[in-house]
mmCIF file of C-alpha atoms in Angstrom:
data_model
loop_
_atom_site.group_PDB
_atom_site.id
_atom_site.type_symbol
_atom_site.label_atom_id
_atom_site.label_comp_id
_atom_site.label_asym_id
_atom_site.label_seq_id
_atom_site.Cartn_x
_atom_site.Cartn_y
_atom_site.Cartn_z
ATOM 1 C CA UNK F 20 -20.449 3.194 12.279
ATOM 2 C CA UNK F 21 -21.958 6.026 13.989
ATOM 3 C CA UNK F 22 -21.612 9.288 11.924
ATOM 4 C CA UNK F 23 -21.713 10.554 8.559
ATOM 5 C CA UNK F 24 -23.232 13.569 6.944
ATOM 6 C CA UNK F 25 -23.004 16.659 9.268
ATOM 7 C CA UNK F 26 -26.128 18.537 9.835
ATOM 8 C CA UNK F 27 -25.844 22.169 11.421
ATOM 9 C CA UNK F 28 -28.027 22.287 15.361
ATOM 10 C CA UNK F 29 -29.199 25.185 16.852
ATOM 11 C CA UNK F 30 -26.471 27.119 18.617
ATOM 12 C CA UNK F 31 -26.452 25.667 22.347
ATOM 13 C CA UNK F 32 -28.508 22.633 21.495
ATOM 14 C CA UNK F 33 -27.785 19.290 20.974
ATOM 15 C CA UNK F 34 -29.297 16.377 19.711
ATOM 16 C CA UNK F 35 -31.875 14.977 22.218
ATOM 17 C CA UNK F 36 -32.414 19.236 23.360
ATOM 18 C CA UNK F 37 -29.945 19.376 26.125
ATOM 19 C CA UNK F 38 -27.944 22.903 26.282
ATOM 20 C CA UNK F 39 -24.536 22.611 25.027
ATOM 21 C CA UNK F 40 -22.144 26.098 25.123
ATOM 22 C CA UNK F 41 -18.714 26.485 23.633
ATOM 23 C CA UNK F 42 -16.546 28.949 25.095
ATOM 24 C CA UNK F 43 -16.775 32.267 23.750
ATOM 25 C CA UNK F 44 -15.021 32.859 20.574
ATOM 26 C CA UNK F 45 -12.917 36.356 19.854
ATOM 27 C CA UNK F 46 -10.994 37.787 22.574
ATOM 28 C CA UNK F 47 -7.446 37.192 23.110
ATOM 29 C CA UNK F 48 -5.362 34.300 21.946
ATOM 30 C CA UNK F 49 -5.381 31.033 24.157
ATOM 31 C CA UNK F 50 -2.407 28.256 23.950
ATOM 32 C CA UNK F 51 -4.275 25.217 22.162
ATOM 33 C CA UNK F 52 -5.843 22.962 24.647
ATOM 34 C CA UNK F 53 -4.713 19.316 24.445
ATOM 35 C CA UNK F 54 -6.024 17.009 22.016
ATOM 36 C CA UNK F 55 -7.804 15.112 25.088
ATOM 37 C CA UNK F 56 -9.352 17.979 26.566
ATOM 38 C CA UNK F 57 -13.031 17.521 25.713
ATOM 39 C CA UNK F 58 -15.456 20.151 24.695
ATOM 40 C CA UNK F 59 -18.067 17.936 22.841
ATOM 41 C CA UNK F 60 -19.635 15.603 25.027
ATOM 42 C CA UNK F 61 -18.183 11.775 24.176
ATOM 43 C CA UNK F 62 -20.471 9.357 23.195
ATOM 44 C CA UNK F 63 -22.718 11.564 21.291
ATOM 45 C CA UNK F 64 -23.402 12.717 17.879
ATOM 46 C CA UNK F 65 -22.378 16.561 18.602
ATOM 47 C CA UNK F 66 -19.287 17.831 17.493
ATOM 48 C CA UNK F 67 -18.149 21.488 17.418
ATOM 49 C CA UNK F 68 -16.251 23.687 14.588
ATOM 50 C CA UNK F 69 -15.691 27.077 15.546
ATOM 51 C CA UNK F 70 -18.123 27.386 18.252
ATOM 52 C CA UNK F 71 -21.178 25.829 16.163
ATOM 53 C CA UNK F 72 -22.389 22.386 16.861
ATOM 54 C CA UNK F 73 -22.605 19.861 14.071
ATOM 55 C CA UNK F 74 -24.373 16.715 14.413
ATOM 56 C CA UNK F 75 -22.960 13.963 12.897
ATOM 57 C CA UNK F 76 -26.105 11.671 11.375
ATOM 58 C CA UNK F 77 -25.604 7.837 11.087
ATOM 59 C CA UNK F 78 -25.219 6.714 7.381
ATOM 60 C CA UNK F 79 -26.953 4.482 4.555
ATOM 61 C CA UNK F 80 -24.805 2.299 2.038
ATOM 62 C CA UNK F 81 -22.799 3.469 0.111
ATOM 63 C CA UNK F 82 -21.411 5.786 2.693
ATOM 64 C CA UNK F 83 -21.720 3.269 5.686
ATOM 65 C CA UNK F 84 -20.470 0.592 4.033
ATOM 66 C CA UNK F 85 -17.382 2.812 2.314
ATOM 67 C CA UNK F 86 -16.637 3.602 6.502
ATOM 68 C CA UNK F 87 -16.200 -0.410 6.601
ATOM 69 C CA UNK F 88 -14.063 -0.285 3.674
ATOM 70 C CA UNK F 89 -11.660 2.500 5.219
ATOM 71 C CA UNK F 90 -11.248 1.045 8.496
ATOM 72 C CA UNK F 91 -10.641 -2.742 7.427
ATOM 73 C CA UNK F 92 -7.899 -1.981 5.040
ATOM 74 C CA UNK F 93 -6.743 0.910 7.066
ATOM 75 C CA UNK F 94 -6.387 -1.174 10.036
ATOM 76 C CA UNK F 95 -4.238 -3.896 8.333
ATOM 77 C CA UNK F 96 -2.000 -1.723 6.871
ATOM 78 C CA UNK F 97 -0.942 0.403 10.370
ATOM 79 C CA UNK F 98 2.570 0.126 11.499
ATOM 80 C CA UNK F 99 4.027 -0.716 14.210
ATOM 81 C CA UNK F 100 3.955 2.145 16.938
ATOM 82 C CA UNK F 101 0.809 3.520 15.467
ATOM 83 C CA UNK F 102 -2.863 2.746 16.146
ATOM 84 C CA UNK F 103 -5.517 3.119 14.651
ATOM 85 C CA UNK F 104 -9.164 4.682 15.565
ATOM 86 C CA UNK F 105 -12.620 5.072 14.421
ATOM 87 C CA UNK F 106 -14.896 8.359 15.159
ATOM 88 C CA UNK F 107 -12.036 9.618 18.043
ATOM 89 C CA UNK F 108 -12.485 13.107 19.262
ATOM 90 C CA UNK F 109 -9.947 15.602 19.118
ATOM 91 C CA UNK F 110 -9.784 19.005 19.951
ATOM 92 C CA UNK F 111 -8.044 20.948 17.606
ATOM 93 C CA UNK F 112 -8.634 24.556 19.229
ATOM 94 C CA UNK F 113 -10.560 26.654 21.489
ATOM 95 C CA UNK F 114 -14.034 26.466 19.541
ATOM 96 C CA UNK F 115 -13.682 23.073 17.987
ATOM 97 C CA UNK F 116 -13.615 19.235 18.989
ATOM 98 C CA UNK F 117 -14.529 16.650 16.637
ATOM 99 C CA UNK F 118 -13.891 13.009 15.656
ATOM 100 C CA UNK F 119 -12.121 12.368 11.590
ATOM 101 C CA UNK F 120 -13.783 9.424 10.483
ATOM 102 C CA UNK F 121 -10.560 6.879 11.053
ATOM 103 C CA UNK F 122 -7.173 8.495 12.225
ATOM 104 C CA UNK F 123 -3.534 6.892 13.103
ATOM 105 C CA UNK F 124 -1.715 8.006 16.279
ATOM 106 C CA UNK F 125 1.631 7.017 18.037
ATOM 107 C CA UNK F 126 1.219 4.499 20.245
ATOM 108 C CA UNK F 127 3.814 6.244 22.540
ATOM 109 C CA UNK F 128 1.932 8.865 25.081
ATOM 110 C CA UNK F 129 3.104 12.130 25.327
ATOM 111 C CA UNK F 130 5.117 13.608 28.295
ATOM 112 C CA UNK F 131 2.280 14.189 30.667
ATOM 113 C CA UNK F 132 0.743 10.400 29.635
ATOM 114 C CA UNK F 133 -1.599 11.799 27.568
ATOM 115 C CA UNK F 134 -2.378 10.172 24.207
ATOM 116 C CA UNK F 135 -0.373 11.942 21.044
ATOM 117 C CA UNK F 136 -1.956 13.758 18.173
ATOM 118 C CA UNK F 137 -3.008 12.034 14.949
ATOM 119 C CA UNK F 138 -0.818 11.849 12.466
ATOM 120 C CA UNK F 139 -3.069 10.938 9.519
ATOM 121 C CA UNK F 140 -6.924 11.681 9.475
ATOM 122 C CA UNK F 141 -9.452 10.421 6.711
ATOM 123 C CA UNK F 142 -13.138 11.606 6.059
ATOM 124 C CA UNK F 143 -15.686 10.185 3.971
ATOM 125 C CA UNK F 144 -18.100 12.718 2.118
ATOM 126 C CA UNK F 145 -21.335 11.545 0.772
ATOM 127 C CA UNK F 146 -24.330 13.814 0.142
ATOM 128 C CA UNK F 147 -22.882 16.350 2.559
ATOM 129 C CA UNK F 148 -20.857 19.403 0.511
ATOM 130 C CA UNK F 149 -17.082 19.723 1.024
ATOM 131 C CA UNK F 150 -17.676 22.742 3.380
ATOM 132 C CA UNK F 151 -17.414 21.071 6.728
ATOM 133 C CA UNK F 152 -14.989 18.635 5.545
ATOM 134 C CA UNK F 153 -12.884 21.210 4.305
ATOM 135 C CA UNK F 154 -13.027 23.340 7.593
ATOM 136 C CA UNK F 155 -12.342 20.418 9.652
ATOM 137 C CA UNK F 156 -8.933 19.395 7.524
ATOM 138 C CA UNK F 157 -7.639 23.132 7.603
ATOM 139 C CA UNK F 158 -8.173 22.961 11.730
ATOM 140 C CA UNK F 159 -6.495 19.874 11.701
ATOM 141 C CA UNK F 160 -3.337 20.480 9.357
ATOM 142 C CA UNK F 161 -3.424 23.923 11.187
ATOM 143 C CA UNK F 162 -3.404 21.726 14.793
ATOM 144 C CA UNK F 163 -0.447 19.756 13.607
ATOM 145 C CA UNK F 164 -1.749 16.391 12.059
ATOM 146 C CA UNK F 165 0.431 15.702 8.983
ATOM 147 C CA UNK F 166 -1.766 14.358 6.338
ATOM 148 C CA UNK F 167 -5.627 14.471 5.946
ATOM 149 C CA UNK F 168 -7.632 12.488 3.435
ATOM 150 C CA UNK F 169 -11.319 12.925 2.125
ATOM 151 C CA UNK F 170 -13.236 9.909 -0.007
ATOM 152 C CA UNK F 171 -15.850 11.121 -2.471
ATOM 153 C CA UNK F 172 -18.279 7.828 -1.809
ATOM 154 C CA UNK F 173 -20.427 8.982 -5.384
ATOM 155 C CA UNK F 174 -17.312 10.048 -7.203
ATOM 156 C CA UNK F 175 -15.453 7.383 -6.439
ATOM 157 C CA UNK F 176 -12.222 9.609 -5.096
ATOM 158 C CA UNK F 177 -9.643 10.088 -2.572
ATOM 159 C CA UNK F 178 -8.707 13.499 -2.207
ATOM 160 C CA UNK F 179 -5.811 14.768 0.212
ATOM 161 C CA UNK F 180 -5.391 17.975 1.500
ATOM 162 C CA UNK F 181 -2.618 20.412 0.191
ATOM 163 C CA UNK F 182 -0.605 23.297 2.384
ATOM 164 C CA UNK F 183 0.174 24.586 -0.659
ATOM 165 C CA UNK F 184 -2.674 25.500 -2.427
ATOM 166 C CA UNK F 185 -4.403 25.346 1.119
ATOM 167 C CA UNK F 186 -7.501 22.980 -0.444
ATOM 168 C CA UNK F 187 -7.554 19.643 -1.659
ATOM 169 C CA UNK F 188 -5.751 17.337 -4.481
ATOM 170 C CA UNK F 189 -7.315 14.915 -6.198
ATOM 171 C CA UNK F 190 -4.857 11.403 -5.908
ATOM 172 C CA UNK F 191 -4.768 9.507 -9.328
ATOM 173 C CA UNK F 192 -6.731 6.008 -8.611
ATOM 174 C CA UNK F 193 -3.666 4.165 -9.244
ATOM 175 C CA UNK F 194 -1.702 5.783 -6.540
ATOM 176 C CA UNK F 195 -0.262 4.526 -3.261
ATOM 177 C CA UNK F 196 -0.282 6.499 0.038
ATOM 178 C CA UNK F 197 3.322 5.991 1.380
ATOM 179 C CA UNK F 198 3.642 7.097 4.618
ATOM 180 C CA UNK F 199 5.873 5.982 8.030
ATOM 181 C CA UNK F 200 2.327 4.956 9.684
ATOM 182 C CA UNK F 201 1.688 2.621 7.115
ATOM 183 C CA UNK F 202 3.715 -0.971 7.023
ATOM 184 C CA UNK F 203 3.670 -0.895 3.114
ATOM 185 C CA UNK F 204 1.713 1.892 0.876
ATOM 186 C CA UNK F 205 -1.660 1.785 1.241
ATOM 187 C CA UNK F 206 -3.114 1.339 -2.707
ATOM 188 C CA UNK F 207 -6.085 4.342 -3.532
ATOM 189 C CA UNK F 208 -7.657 1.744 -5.506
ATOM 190 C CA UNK F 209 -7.606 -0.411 -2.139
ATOM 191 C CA UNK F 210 -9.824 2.209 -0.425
ATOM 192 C CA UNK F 211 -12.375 2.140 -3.789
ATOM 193 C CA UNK F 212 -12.944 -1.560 -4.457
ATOM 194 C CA UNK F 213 -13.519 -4.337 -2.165
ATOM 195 C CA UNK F 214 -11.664 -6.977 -4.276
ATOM 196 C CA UNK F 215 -8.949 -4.396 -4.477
ATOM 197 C CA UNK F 216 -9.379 -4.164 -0.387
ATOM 198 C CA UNK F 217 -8.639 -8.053 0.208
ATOM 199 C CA UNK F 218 -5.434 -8.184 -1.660
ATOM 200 C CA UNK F 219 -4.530 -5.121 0.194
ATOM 201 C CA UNK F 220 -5.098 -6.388 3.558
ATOM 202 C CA UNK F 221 -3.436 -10.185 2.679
ATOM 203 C CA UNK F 222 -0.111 -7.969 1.788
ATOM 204 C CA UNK F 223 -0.157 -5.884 4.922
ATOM 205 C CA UNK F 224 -0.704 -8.740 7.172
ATOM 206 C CA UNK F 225 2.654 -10.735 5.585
ATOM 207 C CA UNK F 226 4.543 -7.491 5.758
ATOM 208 C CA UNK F 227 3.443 -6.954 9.341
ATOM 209 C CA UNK F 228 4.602 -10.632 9.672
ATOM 210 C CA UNK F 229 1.604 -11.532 12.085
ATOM 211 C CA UNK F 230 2.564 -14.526 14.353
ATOM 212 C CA UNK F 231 -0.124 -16.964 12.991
ATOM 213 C CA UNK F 232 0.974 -16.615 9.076
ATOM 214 C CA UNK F 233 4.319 -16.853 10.375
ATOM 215 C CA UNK F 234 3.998 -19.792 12.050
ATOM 216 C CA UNK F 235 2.052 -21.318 9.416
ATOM 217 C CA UNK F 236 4.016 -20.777 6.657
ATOM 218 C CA UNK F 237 7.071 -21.840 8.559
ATOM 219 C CA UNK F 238 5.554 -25.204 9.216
ATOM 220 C CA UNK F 239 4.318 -25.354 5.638
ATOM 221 C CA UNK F 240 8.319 -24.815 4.226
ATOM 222 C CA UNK F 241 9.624 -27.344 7.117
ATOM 223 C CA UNK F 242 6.952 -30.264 6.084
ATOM 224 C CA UNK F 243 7.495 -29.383 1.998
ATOM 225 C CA UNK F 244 11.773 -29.898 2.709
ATOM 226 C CA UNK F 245 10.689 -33.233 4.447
ATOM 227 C CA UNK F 246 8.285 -34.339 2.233
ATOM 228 C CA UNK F 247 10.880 -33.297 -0.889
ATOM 229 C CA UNK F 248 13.579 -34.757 0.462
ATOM 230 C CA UNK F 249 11.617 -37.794 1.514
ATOM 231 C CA UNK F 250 10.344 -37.943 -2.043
ATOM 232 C CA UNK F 251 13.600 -36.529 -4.607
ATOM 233 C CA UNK F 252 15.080 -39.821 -4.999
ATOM 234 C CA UNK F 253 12.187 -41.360 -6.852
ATOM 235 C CA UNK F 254 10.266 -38.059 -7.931
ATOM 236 C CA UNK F 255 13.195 -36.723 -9.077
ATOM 237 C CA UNK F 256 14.799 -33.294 -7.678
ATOM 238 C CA UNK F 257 12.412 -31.053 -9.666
ATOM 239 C CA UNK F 258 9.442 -33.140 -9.437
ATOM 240 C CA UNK F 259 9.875 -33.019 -6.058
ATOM 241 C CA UNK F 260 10.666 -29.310 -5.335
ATOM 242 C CA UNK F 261 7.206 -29.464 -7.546
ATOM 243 C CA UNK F 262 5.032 -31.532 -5.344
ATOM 244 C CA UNK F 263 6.866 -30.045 -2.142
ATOM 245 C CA UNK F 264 5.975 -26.299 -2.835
ATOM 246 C CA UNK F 265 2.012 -27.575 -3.489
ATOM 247 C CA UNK F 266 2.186 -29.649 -0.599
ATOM 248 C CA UNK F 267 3.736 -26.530 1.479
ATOM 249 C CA UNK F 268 1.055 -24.477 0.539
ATOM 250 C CA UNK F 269 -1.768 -26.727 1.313
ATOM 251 C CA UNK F 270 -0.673 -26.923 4.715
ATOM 252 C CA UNK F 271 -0.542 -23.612 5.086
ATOM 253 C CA UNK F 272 -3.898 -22.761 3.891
ATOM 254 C CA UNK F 273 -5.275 -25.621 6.360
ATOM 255 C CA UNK F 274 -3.021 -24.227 8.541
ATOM 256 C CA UNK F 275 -3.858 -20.785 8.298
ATOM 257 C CA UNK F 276 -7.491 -21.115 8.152
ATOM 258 C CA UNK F 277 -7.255 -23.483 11.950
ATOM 259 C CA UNK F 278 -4.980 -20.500 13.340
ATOM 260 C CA UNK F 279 -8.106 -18.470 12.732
ATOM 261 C CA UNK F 280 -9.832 -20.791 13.994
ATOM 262 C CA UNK F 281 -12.349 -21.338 11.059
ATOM 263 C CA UNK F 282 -13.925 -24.535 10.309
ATOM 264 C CA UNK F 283 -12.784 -26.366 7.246
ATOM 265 C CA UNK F 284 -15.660 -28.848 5.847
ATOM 266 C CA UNK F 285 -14.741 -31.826 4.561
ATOM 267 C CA UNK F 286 -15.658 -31.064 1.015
ATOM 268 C CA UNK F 287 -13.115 -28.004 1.266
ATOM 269 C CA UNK F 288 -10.372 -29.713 2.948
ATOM 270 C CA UNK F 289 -10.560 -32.221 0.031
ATOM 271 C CA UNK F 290 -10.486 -29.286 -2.694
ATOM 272 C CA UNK F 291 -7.206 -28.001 -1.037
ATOM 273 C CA UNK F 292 -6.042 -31.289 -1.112
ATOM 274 C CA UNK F 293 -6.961 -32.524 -4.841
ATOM 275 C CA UNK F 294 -5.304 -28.986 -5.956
ATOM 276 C CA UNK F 295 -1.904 -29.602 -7.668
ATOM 277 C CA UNK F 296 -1.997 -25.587 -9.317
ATOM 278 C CA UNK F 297 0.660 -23.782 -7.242
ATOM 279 C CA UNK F 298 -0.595 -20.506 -8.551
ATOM 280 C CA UNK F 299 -4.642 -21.479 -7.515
ATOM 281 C CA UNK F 300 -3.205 -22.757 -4.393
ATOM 282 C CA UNK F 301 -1.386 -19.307 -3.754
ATOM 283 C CA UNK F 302 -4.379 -17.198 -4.379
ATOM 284 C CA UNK F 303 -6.078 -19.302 -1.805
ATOM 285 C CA UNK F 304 -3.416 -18.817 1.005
ATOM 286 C CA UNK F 305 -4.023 -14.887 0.604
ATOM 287 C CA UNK F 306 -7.540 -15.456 1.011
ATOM 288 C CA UNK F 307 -7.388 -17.652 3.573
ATOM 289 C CA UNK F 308 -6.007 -14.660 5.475
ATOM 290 C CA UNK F 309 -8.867 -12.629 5.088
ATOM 291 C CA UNK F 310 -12.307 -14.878 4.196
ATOM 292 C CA UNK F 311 -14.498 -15.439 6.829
ATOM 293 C CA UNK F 312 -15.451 -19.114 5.983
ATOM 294 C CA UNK F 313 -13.271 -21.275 4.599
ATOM 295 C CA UNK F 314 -15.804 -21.852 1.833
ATOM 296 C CA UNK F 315 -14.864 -18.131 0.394
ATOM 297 C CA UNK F 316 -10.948 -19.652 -0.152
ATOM 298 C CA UNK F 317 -11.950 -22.058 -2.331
ATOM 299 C CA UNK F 318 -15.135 -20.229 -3.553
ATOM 300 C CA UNK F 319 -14.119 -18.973 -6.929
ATOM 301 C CA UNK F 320 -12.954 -22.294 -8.544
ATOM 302 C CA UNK F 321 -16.386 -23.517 -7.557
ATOM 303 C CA UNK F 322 -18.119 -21.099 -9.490
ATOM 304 C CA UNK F 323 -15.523 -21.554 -12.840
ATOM 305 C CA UNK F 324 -16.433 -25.335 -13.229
#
């Protein structure tokens, strides 16, 4: 991640010294230029808000790392038609052009091919005060974009901005953001907590019903009704609608994990396998979604014994 904290240039300067100029401010009213019409220079750290420049610093954890946080469980949870994007310019009116932290946007161009204006915006406010941050979300609720969100990274917030009291309204932490660019409401917590985040994401990626966890879980259910059928004359029916569900979602771990294509040691693959706790075994398919090793799935038992 490229920006954080906004720091005030000289007027006309930009970060490495080159002249910069924004057109002249006053005079008489323009139409709005589009969203894609640049005035700050891509690729850079400059940004303008009402004909000043703002530079746009690079960030230390906790802010840096809270950008990760937004993005990841933002990303998951965008709908379909929408995408998502990270640091993306827009110019919201004669004498400003700057990039919300993450923003959604309709897929869809508009009438002259041109991409469509954001629909939802999010910043993330560390040291900085809530000046710029509060400029930037009256531009862009003034431009048209529906919602806009701040996260306090110290105070451990999520604040959204409010056309009626024209300022912003603190969201309780237990609160979800329910919006038609979302596939299922986005928990606050979810943007607070990193455990919180990988639940999250696991939930958005089975409502999105993703291709891989479909397929895997399908083949899970079709080898459990075998293997249950195969087995219910012996077992007996419920013992065997028993060992079929833990069988079903063994595979589908295994399964989910080689869709991913993540290596599962031996010593996991035999954990998954000695498992007969359908509710362990469930906790491990939503992580299996979302770890990076297949270690993490397994992971916590580990650390219990």
């Amino acid at each position: 991640m490229r920006k954080r904290d906004h720091v005030l240039l000289a007027p006309g300067v930009d970060a490495s010294g080159r002249a910069l100029h924004a057109p002249p401010r006053g005079g008489a009213r323009q139409r709005a230029p589009h969203v894609d019409d640049r005035l700050a220079p891509p690729e850079t750290r400059v940004e303008y808000l009402d004909g000043a420049e703002i530079f746009a610093a690079p960030a230390d954890p906790p802010h840096a790392t809270q950008h990760f946080d937004l993005t990841y469980v933002l990303g998951a949870h965008v709908a379909k038609g929408y995408r998502g994007a990270v640091d993306m310019l827009t110019r919201v009116d004669e004498g400003s052009d700057y990039a919300p932290d993450a923003s959604v946007f309709p897929v869809k161009p508009d009438r002259g091919g041109r991409r469509r204006l954001e629909e939802l915006a999010f910043e993330v406010c560390d040291k900085q005060a809530l000046t710029v941050p509060t400029s930037k979300a009256r531009r862009l609720i003034d431009r048209g974009v529906r919602r806009v969100f701040c996260i306090l990274v110290k105070q451990r917030r999520v604040l959204e901005w409010s056309r009626a009291t024209d300022g912003w309204q603190p969201l309780p932490k237990d609160a979800l953001i329910e919006d038609p660019c979302l596939v299922r409401p986005l928990p606050i917590q979810a943007l607070l907590d990193a455990a919180s985040s990988d639940d999250a994401v696991a939930r958005a990626l089975l409502d999105k019903r993703v291709p891989a966890l479909e397929a895997a879980l399908a083949e899970g259910e079709a080898r459990a009704a075998a293997l249950g059928e195969a087995r219910g004359a012996a077992l007996g029916e419920a013992r065997g609608a028993a060992l079929g569900e833990i069988r079903m979602a063994q595979e589908a771990i295994t399964t989910v994990l080689r869709s991913r294509r993540i290596e599962i040691p031996a010593e996991v693959a035999r954990a998954i396998a000695d498992c007969d706790d359908v509710n362990k075994l469930r906790r491990w398919l939503k992580s299996a979604a979302t770890a990076t090793t297949a270690a993490d799935v397994v992971a916590g038992s580990r650390r219990k014994r």
